[in-house]
mmCIF file of C-alpha atoms in Angstrom:
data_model
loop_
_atom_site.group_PDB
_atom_site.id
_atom_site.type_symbol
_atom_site.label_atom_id
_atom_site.label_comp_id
_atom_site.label_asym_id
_atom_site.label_seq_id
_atom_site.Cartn_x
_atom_site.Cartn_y
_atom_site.Cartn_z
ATOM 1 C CA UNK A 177 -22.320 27.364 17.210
ATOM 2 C CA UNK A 178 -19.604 25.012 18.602
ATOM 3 C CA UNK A 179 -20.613 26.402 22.079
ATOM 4 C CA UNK A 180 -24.315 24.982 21.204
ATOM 5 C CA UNK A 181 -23.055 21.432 19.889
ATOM 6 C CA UNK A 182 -21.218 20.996 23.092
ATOM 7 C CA UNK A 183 -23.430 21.977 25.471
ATOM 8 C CA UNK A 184 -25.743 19.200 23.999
ATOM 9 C CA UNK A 185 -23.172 16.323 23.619
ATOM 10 C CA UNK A 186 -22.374 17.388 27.725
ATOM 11 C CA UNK A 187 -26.201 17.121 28.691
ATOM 12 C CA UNK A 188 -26.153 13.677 27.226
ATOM 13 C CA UNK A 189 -23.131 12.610 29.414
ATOM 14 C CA UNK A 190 -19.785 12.986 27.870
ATOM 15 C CA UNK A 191 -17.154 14.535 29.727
ATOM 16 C CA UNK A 192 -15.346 17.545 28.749
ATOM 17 C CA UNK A 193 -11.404 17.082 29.637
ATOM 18 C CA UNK A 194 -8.322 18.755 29.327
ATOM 19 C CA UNK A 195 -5.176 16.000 27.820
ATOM 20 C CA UNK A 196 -1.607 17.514 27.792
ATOM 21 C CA UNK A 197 1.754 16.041 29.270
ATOM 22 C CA UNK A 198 1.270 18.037 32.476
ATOM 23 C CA UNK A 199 -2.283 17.868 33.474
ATOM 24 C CA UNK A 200 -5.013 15.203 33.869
ATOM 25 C CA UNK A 201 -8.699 14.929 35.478
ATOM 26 C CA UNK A 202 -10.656 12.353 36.414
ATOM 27 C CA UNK A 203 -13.870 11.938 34.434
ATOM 28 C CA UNK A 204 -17.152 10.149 34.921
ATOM 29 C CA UNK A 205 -17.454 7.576 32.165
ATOM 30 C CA UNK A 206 -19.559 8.791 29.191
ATOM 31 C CA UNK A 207 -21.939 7.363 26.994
ATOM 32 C CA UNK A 208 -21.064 5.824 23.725
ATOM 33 C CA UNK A 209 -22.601 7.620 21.373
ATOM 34 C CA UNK A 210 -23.980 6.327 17.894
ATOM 35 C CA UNK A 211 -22.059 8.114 14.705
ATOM 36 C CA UNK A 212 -25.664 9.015 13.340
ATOM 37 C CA UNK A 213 -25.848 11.706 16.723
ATOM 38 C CA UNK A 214 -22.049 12.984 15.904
ATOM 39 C CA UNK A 215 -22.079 14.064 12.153
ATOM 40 C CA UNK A 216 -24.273 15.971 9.912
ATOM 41 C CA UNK A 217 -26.842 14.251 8.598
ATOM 42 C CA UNK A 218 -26.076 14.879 5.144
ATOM 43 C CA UNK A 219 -23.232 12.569 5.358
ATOM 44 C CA UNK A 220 -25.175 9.710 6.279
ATOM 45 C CA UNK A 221 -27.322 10.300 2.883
ATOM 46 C CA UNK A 222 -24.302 10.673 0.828
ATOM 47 C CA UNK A 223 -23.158 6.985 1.669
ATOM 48 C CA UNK A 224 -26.434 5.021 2.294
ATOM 49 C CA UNK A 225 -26.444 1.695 0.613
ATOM 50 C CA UNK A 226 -22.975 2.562 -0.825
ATOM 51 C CA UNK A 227 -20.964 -0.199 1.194
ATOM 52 C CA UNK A 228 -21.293 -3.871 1.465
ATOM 53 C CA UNK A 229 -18.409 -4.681 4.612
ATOM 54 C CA UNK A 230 -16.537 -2.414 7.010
ATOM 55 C CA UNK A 231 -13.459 -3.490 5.135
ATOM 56 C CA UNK A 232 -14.499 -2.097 1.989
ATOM 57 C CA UNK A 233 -15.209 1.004 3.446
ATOM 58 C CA UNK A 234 -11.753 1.424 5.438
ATOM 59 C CA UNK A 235 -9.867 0.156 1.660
ATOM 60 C CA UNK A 236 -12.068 2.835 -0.164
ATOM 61 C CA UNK A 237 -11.090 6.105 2.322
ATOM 62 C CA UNK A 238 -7.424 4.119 2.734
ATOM 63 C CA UNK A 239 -8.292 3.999 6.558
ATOM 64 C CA UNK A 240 -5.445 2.890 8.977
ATOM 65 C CA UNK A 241 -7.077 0.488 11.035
ATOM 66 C CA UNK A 242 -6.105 -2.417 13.983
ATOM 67 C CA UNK A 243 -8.146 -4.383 16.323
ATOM 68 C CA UNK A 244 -7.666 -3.347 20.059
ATOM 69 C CA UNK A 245 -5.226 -4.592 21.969
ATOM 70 C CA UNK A 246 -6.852 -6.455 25.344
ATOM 71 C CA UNK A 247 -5.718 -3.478 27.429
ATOM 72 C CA UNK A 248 -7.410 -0.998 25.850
ATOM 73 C CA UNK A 249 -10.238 -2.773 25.437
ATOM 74 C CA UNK A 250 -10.250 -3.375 28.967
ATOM 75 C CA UNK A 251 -10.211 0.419 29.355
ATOM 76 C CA UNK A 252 -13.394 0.441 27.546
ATOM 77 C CA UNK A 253 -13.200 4.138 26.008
ATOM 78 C CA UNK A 254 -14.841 3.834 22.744
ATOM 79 C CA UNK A 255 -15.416 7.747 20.621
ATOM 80 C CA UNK A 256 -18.193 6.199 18.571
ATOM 81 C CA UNK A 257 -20.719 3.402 17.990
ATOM 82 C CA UNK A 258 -21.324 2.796 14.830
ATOM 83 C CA UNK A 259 -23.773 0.028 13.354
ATOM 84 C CA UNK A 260 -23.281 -0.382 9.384
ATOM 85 C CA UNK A 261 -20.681 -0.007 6.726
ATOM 86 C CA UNK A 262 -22.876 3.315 5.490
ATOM 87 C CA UNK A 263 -22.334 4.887 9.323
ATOM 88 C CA UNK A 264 -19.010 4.123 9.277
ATOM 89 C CA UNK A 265 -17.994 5.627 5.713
ATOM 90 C CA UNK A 266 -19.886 8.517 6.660
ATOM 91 C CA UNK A 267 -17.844 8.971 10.123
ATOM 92 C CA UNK A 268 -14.426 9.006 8.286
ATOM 93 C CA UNK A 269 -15.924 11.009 5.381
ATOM 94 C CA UNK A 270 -16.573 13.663 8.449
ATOM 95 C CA UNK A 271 -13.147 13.234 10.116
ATOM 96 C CA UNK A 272 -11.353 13.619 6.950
ATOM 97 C CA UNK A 273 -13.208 16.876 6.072
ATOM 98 C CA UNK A 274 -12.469 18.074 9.480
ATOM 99 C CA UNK A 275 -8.762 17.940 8.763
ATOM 100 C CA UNK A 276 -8.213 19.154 5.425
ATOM 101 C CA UNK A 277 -10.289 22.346 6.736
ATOM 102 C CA UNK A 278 -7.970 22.450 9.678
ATOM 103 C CA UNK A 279 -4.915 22.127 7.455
ATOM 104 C CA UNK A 280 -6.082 24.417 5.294
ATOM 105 C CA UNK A 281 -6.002 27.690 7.878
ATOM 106 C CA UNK A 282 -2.217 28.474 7.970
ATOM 107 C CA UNK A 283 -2.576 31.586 9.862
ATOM 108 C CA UNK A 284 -0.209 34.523 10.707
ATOM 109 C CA UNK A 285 0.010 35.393 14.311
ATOM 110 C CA UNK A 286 0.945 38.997 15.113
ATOM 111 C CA UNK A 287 2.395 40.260 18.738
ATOM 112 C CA UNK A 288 -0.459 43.224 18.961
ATOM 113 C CA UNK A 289 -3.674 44.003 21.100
ATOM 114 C CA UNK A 290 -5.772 41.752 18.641
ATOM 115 C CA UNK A 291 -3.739 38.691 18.920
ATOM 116 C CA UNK A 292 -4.385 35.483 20.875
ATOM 117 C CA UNK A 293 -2.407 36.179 23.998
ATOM 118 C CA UNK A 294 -2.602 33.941 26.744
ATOM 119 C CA UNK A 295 -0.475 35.408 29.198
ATOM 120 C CA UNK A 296 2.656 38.191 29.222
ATOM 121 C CA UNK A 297 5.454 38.365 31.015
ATOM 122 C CA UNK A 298 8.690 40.911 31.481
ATOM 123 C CA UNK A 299 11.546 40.362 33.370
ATOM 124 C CA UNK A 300 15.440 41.886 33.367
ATOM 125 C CA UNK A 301 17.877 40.871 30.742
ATOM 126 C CA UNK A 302 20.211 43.593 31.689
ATOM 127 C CA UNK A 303 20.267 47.127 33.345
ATOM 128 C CA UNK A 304 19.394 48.729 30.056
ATOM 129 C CA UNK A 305 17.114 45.610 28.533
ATOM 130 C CA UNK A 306 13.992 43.971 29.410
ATOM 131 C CA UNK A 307 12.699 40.873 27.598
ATOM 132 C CA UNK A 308 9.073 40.005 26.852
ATOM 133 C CA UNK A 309 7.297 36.706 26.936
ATOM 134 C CA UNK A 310 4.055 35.692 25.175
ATOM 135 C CA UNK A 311 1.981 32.488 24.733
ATOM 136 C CA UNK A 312 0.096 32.472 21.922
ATOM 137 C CA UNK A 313 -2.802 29.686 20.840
ATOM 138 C CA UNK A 314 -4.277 28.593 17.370
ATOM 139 C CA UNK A 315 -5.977 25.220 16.522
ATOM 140 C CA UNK A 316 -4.203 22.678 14.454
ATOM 141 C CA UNK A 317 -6.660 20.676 14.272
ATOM 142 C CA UNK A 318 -10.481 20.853 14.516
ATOM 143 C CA UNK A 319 -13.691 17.757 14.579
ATOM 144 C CA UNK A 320 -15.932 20.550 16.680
ATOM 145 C CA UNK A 321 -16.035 18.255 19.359
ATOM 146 C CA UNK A 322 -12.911 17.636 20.240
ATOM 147 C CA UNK A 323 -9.964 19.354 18.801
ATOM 148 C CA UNK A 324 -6.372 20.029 19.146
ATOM 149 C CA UNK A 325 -4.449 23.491 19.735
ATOM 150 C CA UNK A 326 -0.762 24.708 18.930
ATOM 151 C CA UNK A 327 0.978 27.040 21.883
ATOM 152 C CA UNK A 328 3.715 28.591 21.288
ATOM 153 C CA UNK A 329 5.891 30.926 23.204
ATOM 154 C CA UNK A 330 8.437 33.406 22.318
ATOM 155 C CA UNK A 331 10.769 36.079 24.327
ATOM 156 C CA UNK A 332 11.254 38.728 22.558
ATOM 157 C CA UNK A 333 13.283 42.346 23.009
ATOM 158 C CA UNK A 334 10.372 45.118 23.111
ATOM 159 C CA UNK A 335 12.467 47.589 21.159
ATOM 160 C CA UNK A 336 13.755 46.016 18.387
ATOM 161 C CA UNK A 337 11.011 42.792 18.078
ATOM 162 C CA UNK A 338 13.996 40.619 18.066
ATOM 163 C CA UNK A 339 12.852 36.720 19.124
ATOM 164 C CA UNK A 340 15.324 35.051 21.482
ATOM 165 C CA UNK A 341 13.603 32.143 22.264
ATOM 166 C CA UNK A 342 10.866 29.676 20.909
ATOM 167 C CA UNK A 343 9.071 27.236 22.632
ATOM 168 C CA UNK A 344 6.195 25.194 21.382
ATOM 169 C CA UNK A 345 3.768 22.628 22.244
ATOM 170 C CA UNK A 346 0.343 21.248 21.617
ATOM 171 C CA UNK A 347 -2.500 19.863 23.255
ATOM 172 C CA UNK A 348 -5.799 17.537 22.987
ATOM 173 C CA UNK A 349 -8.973 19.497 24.315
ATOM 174 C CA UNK A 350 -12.977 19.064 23.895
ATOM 175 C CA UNK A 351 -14.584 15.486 24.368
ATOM 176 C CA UNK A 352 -11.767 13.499 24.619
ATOM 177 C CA UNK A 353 -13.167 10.122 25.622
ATOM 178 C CA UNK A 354 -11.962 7.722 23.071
ATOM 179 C CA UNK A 355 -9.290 10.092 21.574
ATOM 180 C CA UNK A 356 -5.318 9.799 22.227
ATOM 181 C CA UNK A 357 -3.099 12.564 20.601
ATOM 182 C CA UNK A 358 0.757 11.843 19.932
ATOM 183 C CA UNK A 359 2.405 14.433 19.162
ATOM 184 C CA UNK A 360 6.029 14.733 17.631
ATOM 185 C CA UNK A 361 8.434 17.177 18.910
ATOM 186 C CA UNK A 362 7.556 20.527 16.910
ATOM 187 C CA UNK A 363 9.932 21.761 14.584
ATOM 188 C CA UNK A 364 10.676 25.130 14.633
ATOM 189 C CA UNK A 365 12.524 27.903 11.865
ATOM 190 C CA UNK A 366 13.906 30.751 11.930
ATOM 191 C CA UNK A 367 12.175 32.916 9.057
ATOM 192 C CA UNK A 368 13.925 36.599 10.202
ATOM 193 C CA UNK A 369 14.960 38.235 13.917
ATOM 194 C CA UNK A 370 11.027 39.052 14.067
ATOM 195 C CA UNK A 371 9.034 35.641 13.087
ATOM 196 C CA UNK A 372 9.191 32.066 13.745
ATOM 197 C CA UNK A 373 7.794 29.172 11.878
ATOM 198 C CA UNK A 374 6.275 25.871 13.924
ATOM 199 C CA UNK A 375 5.277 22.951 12.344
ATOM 200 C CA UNK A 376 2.887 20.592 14.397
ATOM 201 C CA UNK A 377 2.307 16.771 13.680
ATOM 202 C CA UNK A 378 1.245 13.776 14.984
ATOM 203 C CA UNK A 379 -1.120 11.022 15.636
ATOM 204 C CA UNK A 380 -4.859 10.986 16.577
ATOM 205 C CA UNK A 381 -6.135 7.537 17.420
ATOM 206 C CA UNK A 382 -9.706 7.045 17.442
ATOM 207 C CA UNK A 383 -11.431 3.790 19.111
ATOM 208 C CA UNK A 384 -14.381 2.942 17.743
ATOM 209 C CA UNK A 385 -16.920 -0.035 17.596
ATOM 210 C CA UNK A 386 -18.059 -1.099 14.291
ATOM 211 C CA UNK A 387 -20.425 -3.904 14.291
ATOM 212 C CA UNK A 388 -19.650 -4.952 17.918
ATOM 213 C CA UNK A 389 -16.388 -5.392 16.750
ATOM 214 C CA UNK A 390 -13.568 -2.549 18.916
ATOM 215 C CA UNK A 391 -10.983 -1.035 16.670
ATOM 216 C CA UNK A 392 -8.506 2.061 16.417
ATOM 217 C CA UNK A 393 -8.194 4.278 13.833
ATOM 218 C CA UNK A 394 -5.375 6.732 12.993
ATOM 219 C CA UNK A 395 -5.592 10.210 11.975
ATOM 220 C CA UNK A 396 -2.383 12.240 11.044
ATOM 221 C CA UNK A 397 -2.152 15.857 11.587
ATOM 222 C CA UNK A 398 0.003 18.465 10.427
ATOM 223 C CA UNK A 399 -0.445 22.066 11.059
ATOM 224 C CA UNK A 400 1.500 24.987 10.619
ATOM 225 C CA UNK A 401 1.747 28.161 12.668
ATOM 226 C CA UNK A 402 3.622 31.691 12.319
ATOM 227 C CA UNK A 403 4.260 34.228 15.052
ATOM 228 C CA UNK A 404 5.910 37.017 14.243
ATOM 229 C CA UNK A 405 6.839 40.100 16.969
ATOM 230 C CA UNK A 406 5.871 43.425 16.756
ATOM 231 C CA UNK A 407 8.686 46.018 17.803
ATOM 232 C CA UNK A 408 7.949 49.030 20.233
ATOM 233 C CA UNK A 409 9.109 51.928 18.362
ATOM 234 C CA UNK A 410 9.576 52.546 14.768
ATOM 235 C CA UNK A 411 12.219 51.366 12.500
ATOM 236 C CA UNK A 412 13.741 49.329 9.694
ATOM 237 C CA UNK A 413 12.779 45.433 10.432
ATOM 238 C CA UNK A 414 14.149 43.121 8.226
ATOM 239 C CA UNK A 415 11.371 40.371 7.316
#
């Protein structure tokens, strides 16, 4: 389905791009595109005639909202176009079911054949040792069209499943045009020698034009992801 939605939204001009800290691509510029073409349509009945003023719609979803600074609007990367108060309270309605969903699917990762693994790797911790690395991937965040996914790696000792090292990080991906994601350092626990806990937040800022008028809102985000090893051979593993 989301395959379908994006195909469409990339014959119609918007780029498909890759943000992190380490890589960037050059894009042709996109097309605005009107809120009405973004969002189900049953939003946009839910809040017809419901709104008098933008402001009144940002007070009544408690909206963080500024005007845009002269650089950015310089930069000219707008996510959405939208023309009344009704379009725009159906937009955040969207956004905001978007991320409770997301929020909502606090999943378990396992070390096994069905996981998520993006890429393994052994090397030599000793002459009798050997030390396992794995990457795994979940989204922490999803609007279908652009969303944002959780990585995180651990090494690990095949035999015994024991974790000796966590990384994590966390990247914007889909149509990013008019999206920024800033992310906070992830914080990561210690549940047992076999699992990990990583909690993901941050910051997506939207730019949008409502009534001719460019602004930025602010999403926060907070996801959770677990990753726990799975030993070699059998044995007591303390959990």
């Amino acid at each position: 389905m989301r395959k379908g939605i994006l195909s469409l939204f990339l014959i119609a001009s918007l780029s498909f791009t890759l943000s992190t800290s380490v890589f960037a691509e050059n894009n042709p510029t996109p097309v605005v595109k009107n809120s009405a073409e973004s969002i189900p349509s049953s939003y946009l009945l839910k809040y017809k005639g419901k709104f008098q003023s933008f402001d009144q719609v940002y007070a009544a979803f408690g909206q963080e909202v500024r005007p845009m600074t002269n650089a950015e609007k310089a930069k000219g990367e707008y996510a959405y176009n939208v023309q009344t108060p009704d379009e725009l309270a159906a937009l955040l309605s969207y956004m905001k079911d978007q991320k409770k969903l997301a929020e909502s699917q606090v999943q378990a990762v396992y070390m096994n054949k069905e996981s998520r693994s993006l890429n393994t790797l052994t090397k030599s911790l000793n002459s009798r040792e050997n030390i396992k690395t794995e990457t795994f991937e979940e989204n922490i965040y999803d609007n279908y069209l652009y969303w944002i996914k959780g990585y995180v790696t651990i090494d690990y000792v095949p035999r015994s499943g024991k974790i000796t090292k966590t990384t994590a990080r966390s990247a914007l991906l889909g149509v990013t045009y008019g999206h920024t994601w800033k992310p906070e350092t992830p914080r990561i626990s210690v549940l047992s020698d076999i699992k990990r806990q990583v909690i993901f937040e941050g910051v997506v800022t939207t730019n949008i034009v409502a009534g001719g008028i460019g602004e930025v809102i602010s999403t926060d985000v907070s996801h959770t992801m677990i990753v726990q090893s799975v030993p070699t051979i059998e044995g007591p593993i303390k959990n």
